[in-house]
Short mmCIF file of N, CA and C in Angstrom, two decimals:
data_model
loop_
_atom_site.label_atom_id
_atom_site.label_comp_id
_atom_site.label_asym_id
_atom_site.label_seq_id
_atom_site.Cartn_x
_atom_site.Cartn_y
_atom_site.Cartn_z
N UNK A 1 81.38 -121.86 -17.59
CA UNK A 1 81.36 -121.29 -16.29
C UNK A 1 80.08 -121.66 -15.55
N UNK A 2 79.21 -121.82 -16.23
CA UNK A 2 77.78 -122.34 -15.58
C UNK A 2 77.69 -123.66 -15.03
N UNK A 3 77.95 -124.09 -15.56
CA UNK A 3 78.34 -125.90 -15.82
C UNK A 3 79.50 -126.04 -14.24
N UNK A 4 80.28 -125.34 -13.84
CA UNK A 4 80.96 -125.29 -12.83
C UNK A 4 80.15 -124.63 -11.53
N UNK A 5 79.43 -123.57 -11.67
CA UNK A 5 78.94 -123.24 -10.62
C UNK A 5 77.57 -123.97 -10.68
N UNK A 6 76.80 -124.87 -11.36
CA UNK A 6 75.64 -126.09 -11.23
C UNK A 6 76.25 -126.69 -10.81
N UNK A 7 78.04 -127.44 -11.00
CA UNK A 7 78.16 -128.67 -10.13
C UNK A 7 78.41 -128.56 -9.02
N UNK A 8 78.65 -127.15 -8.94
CA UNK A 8 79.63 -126.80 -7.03
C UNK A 8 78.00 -126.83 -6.48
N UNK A 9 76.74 -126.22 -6.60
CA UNK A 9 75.74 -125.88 -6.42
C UNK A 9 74.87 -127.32 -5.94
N UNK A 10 75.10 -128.32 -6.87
CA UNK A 10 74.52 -129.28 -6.76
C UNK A 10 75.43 -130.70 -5.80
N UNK A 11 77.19 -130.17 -5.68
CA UNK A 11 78.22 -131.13 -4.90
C UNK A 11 77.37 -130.45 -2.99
N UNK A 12 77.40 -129.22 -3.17
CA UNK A 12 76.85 -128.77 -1.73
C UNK A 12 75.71 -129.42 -1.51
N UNK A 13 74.74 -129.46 -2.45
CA UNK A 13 73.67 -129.66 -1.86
C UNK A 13 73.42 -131.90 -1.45
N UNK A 14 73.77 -132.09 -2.57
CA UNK A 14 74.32 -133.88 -2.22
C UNK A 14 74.86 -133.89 -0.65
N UNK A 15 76.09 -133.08 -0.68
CA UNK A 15 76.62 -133.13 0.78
C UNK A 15 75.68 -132.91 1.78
N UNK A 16 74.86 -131.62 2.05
CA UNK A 16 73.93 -131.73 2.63
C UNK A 16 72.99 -132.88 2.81
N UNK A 17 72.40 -132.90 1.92
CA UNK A 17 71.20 -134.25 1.79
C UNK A 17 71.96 -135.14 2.71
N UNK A 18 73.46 -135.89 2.65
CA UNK A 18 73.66 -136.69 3.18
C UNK A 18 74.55 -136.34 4.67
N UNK A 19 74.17 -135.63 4.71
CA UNK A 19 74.76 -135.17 5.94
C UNK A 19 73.24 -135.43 7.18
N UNK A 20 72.12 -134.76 6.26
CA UNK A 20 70.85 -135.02 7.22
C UNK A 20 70.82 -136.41 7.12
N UNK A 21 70.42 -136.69 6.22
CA UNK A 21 69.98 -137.99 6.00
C UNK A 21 70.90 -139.09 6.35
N UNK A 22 72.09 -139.16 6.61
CA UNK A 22 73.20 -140.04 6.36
C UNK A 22 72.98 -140.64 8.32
N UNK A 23 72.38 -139.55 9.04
CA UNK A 23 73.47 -140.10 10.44
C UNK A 23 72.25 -140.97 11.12
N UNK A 24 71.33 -141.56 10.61
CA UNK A 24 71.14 -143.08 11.36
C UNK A 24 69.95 -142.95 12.38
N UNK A 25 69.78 -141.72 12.79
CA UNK A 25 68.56 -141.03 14.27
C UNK A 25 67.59 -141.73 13.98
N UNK A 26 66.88 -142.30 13.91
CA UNK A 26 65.03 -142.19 13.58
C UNK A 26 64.80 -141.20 14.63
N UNK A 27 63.32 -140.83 14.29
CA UNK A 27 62.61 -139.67 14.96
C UNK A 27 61.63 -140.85 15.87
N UNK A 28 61.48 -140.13 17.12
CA UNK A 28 60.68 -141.17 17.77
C UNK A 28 60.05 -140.31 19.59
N UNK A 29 58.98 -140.31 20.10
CA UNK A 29 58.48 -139.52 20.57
C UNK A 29 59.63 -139.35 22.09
N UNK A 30 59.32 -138.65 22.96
CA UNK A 30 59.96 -138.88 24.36
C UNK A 30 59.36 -140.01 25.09
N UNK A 31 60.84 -140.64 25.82
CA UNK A 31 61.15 -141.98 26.64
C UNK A 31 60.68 -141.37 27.79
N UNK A 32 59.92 -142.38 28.45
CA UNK A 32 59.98 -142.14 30.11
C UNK A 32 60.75 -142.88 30.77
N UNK A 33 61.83 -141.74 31.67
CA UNK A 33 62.54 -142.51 32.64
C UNK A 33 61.99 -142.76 33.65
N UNK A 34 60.89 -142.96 34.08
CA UNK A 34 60.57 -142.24 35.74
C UNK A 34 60.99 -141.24 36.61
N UNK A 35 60.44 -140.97 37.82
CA UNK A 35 60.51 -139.87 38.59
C UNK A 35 62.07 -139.55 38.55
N UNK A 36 62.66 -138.08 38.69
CA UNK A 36 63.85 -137.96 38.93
C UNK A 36 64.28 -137.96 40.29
N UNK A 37 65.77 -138.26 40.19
CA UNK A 37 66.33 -138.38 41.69
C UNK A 37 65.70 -137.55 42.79
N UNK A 38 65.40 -137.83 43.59
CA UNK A 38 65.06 -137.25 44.93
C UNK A 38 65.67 -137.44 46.28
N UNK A 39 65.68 -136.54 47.28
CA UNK A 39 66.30 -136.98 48.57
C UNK A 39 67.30 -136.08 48.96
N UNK A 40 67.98 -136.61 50.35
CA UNK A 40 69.21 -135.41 50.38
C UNK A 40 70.53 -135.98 49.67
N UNK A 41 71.17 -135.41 49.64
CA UNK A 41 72.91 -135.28 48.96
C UNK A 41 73.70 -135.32 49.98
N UNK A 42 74.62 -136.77 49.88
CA UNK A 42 75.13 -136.57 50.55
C UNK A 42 76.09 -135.37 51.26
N UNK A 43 76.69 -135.02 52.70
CA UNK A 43 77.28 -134.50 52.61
C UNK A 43 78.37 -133.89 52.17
N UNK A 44 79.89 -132.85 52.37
CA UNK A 44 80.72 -133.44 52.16
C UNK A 44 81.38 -133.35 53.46
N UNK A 45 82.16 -133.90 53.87
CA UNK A 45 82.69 -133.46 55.22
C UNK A 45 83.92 -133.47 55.43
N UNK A 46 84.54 -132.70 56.59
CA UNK A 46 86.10 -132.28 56.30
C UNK A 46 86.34 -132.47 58.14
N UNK A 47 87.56 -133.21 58.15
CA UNK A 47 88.23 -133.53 59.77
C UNK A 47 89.06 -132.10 59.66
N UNK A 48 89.26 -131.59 60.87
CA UNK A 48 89.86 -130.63 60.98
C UNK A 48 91.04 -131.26 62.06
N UNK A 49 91.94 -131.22 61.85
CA UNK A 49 93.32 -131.52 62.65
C UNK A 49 94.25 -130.56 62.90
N UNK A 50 94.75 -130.89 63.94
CA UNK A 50 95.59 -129.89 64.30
C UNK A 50 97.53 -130.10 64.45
N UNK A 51 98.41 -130.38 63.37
CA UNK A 51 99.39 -130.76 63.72
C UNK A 51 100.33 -129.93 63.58
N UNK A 52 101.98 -130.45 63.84
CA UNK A 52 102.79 -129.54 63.79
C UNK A 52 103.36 -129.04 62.61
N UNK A 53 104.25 -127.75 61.92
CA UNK A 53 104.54 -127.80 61.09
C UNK A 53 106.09 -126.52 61.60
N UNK A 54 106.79 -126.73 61.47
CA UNK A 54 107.80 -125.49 61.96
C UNK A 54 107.61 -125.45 63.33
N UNK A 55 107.53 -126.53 64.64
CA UNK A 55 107.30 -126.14 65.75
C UNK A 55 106.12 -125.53 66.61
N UNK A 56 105.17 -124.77 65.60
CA UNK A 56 103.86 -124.42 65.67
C UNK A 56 102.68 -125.77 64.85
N UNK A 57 101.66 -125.19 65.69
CA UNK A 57 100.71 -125.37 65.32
C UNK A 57 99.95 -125.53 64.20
N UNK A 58 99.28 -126.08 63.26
CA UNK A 58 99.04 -125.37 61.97
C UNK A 58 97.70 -126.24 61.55
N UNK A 59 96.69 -125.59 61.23
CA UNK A 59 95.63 -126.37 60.78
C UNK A 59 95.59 -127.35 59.88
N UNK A 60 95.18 -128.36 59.43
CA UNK A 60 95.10 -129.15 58.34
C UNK A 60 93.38 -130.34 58.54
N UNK A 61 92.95 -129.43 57.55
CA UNK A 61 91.22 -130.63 57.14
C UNK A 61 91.82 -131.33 55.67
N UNK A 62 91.10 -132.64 56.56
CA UNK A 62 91.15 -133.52 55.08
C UNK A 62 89.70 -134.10 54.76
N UNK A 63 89.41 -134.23 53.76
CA UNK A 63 88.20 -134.67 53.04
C UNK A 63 87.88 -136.13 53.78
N UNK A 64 86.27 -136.17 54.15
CA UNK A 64 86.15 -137.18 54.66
C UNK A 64 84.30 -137.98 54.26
N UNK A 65 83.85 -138.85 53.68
CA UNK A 65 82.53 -139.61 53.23
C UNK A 65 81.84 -139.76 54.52
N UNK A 66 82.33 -139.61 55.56
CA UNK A 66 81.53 -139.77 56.87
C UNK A 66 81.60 -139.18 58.12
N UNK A 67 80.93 -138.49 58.76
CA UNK A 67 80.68 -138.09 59.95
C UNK A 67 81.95 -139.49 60.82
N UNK A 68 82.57 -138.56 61.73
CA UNK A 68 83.80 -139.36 62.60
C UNK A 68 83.40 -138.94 64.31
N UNK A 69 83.75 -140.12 64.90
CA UNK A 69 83.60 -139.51 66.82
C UNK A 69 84.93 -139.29 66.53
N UNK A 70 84.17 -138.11 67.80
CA UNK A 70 85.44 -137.58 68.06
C UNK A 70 86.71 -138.11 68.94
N UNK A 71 86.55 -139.08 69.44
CA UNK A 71 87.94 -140.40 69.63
C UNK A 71 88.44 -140.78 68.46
N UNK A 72 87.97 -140.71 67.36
CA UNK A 72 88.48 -141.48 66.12
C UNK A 72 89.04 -140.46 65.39
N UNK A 73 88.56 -138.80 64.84
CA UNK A 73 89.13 -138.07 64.98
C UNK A 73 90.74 -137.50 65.72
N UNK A 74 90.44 -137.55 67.30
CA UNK A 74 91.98 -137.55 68.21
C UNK A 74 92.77 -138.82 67.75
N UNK A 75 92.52 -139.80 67.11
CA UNK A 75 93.49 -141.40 67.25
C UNK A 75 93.83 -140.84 65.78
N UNK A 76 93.69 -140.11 65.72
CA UNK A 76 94.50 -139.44 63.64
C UNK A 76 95.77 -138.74 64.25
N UNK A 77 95.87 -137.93 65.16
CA UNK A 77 96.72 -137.16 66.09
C UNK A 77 98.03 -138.02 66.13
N UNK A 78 97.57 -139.19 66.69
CA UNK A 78 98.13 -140.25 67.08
C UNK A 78 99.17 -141.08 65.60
N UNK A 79 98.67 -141.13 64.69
CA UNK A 79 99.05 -141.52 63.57
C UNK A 79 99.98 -140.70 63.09
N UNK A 80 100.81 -141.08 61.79
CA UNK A 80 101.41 -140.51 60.90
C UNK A 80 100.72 -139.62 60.13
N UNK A 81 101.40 -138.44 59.89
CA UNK A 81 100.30 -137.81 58.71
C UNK A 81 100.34 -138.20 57.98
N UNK A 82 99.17 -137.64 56.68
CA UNK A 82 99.68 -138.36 55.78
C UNK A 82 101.17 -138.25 54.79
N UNK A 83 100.79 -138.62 53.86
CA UNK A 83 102.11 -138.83 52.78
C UNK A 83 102.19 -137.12 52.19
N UNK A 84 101.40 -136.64 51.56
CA UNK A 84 100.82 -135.27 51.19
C UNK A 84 101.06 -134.21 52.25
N UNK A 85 100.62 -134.52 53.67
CA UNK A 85 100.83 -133.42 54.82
C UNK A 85 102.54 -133.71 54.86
N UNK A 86 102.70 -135.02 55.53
CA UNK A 86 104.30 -134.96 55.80
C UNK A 86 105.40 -134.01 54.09
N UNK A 87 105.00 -133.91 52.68
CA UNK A 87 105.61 -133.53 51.68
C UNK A 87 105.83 -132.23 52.30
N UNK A 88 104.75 -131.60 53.14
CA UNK A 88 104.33 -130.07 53.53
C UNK A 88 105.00 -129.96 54.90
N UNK A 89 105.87 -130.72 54.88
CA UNK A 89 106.26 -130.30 56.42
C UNK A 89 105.47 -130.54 57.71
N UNK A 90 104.33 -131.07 57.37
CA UNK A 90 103.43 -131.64 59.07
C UNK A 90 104.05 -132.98 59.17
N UNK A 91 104.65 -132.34 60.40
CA UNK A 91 104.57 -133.44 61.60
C UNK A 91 103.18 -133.97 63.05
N UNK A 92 103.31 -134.96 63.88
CA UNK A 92 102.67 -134.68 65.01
C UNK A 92 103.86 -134.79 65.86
N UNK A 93 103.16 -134.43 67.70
CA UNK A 93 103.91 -134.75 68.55
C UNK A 93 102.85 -135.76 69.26
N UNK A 94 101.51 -135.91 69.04
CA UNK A 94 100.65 -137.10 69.77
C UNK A 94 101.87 -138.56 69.42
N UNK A 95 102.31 -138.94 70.49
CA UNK A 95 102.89 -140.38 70.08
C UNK A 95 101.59 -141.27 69.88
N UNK A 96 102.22 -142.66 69.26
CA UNK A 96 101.20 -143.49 69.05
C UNK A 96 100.16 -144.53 70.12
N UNK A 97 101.20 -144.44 71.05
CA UNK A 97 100.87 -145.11 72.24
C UNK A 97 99.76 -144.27 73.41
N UNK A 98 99.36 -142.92 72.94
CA UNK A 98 98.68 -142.19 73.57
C UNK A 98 96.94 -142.77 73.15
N UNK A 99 96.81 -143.58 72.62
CA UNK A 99 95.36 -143.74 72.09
C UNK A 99 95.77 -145.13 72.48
N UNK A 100 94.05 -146.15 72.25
CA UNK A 100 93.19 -145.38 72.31
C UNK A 100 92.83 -143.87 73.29
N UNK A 101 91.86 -143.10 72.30
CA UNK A 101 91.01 -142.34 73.34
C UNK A 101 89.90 -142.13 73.75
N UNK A 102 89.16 -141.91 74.98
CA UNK A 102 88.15 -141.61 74.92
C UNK A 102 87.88 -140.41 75.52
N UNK A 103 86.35 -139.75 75.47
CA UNK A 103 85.93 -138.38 75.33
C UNK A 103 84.79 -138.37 76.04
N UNK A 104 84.46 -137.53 76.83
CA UNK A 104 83.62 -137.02 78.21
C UNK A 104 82.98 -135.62 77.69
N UNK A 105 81.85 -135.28 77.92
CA UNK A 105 81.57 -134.04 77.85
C UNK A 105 81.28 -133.77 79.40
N UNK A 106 81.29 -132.86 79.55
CA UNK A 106 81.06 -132.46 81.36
C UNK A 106 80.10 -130.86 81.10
N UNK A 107 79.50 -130.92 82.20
CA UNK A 107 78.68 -129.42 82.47
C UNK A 107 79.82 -128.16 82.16
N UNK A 108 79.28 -127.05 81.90
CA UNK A 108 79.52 -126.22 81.39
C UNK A 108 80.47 -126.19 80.51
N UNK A 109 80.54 -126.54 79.07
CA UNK A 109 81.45 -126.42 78.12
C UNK A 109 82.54 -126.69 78.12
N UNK A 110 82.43 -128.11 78.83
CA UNK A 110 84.09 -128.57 79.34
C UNK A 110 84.01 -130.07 78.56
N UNK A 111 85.16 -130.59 78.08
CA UNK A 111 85.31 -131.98 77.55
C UNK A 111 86.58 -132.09 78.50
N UNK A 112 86.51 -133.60 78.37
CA UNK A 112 87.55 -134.51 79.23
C UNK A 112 88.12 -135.66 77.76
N UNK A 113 89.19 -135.13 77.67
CA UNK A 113 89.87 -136.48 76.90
C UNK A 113 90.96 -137.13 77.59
N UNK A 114 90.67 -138.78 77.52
CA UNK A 114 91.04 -139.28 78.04
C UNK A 114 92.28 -140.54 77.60
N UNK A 115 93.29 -140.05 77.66
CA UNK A 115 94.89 -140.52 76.95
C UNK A 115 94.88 -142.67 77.40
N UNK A 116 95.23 -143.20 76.87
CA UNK A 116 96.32 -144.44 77.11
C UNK A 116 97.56 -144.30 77.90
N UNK A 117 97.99 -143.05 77.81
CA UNK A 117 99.46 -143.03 78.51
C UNK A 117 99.11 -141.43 79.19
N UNK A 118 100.29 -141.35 80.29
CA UNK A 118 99.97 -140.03 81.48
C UNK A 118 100.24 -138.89 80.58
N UNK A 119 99.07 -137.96 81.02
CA UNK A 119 98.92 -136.43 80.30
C UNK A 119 100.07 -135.93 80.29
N UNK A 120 100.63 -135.90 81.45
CA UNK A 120 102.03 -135.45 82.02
C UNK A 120 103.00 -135.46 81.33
N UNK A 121 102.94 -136.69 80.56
CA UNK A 121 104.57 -136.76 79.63
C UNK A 121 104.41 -136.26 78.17
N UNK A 122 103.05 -135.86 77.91
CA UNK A 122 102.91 -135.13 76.46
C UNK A 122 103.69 -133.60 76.74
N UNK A 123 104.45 -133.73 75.28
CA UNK A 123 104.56 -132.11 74.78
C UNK A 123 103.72 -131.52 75.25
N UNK A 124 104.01 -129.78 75.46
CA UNK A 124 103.23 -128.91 75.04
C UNK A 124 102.67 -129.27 73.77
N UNK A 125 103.03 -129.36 72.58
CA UNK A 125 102.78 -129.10 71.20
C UNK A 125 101.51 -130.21 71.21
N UNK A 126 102.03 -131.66 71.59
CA UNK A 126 101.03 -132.86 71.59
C UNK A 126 99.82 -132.26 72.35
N UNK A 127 99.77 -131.96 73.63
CA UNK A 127 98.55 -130.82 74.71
C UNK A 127 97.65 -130.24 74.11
N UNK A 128 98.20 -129.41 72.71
CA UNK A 128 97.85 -128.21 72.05
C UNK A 128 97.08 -128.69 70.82
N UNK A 129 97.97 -129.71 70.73
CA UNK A 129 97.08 -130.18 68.90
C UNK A 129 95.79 -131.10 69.72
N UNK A 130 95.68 -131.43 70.70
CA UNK A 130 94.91 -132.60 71.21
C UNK A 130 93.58 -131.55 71.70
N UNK A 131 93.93 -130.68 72.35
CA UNK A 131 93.22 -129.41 73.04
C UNK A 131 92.29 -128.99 71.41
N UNK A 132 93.12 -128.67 70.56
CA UNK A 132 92.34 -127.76 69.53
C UNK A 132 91.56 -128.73 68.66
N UNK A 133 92.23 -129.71 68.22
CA UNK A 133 91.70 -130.77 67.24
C UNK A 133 90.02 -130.76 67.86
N UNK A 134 90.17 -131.50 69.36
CA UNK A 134 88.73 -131.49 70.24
C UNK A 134 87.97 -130.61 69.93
N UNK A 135 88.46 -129.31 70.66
CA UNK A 135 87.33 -128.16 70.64
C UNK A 135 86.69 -127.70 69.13
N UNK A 136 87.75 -127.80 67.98
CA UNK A 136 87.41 -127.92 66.45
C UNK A 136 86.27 -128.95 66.01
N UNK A 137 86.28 -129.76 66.68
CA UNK A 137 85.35 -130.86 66.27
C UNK A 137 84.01 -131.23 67.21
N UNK A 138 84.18 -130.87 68.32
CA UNK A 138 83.30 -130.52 69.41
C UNK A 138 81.91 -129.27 69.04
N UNK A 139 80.82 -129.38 69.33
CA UNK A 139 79.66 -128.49 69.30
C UNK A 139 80.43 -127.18 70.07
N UNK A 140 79.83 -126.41 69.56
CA UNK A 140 80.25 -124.64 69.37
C UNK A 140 80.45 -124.49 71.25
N UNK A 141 79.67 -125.36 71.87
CA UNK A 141 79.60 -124.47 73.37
C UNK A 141 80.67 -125.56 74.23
N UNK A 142 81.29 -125.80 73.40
CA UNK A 142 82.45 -126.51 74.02
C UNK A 142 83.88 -125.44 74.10
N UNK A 143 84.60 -125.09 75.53
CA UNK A 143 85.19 -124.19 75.19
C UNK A 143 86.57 -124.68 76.04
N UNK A 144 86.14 -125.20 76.98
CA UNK A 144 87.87 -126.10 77.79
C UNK A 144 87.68 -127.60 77.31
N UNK A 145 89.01 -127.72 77.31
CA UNK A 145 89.62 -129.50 77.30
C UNK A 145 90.41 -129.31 78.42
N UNK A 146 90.15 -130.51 78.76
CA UNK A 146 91.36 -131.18 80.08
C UNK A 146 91.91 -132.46 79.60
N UNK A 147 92.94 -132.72 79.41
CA UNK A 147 93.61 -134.11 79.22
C UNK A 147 94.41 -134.88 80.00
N UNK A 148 93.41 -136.18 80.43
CA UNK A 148 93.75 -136.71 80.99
C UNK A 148 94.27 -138.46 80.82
N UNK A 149 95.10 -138.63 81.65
CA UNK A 149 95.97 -139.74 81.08
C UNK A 149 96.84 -140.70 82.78
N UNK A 150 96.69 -141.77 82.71
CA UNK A 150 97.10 -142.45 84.27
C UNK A 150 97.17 -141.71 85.27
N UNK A 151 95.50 -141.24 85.74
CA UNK A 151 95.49 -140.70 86.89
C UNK A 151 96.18 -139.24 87.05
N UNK A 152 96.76 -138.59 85.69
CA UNK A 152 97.18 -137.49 85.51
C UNK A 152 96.28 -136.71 84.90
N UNK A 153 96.06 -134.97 84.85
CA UNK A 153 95.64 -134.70 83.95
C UNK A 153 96.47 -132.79 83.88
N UNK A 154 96.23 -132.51 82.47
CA UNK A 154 96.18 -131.42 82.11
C UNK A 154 95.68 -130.76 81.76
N UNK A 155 95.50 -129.35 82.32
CA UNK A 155 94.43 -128.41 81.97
C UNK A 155 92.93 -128.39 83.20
N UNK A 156 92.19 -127.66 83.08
CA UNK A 156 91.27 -127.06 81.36
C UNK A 156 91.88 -126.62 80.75
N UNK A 157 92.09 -126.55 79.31
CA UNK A 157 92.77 -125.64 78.41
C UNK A 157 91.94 -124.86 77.32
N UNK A 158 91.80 -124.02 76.92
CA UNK A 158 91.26 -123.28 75.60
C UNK A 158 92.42 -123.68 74.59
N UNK A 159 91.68 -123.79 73.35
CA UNK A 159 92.89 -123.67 71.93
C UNK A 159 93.56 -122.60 71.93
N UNK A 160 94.80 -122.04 72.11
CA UNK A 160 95.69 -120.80 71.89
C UNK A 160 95.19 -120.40 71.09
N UNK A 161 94.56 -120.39 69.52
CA UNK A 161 94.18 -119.81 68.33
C UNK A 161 93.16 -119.35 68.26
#
């Protein structure tokens, strides 16, 4: 019985030994990497859009690596949603032919966007997503849009929401 608990006594301790000893490390002082990262982080940033979904309105931000003008922003309006929004039921009513656009700020908290095709023949719904998308993406003291398009325009408008 001795003879069994010396070899179990002495199989543990072998195992050990080679368990330290077995895995290869050398011991060796601390590496210098140089200074650690510094600086800012990038952002992250999110487009806020405004398209249709059931006839209404309905928010949708998508993840974005860069700060966007806000013409390039409205010419998304203009586009297909994506593959992911359209699964969810977003639609737009911006047709495609409404862009390019461009964008005016004016005295007192007013923007001017400015259509490819006449304000006049947009939806309400197209008006509304174009109106909110802006003012969403626009500095805080921005509070009317007017959209304008061949010598037409619509509005000032506030976002309904």
């Amino acid at each position: 019985m001795r003879t069994g608990l010396a070899r179990r006594m002495l199989a543990a301790g072998l195992v050990s030994l080679v368990a330290v000893a077995g895995c290869g490390v050398q011991p060796s002082d601390a590496i210098r990497a140089g200074e650690p990262p510094s600086g800012r982080v990038a952002p992250t940033t999110t487009i806020t859009l405004y398209l249709v979904k059931n006839g209404r309105l309905s928010t949708v931000t998508r993840p974005n690596d860069r700060p966007m003008f806000l013409a390039d922003t409205l010419a998304l309006l203009a586009d297909e949603p994506t593959a992911g929004e359209q699964a969810h039921g977003f639609t737009t009513d911006v047709p495609p032919e409404a862009g390019p656009f461009s964008v005016t700020a004016k005295p007192a908290g007013r923007l001017v966007v400015t259509l490819s095709t006449p304000a006049t023949e947009l939806s309400t719904l197209a008006v509304e997503q174009i109106v909110c998308t802006a003012a969403a993406a626009a500095p805080e003291s921005i509070t009317q849009v007017t959209v304008v398009g061949a010598g037409h325009g619509v509005g000032p408008r506030s976002c309904p929401r």
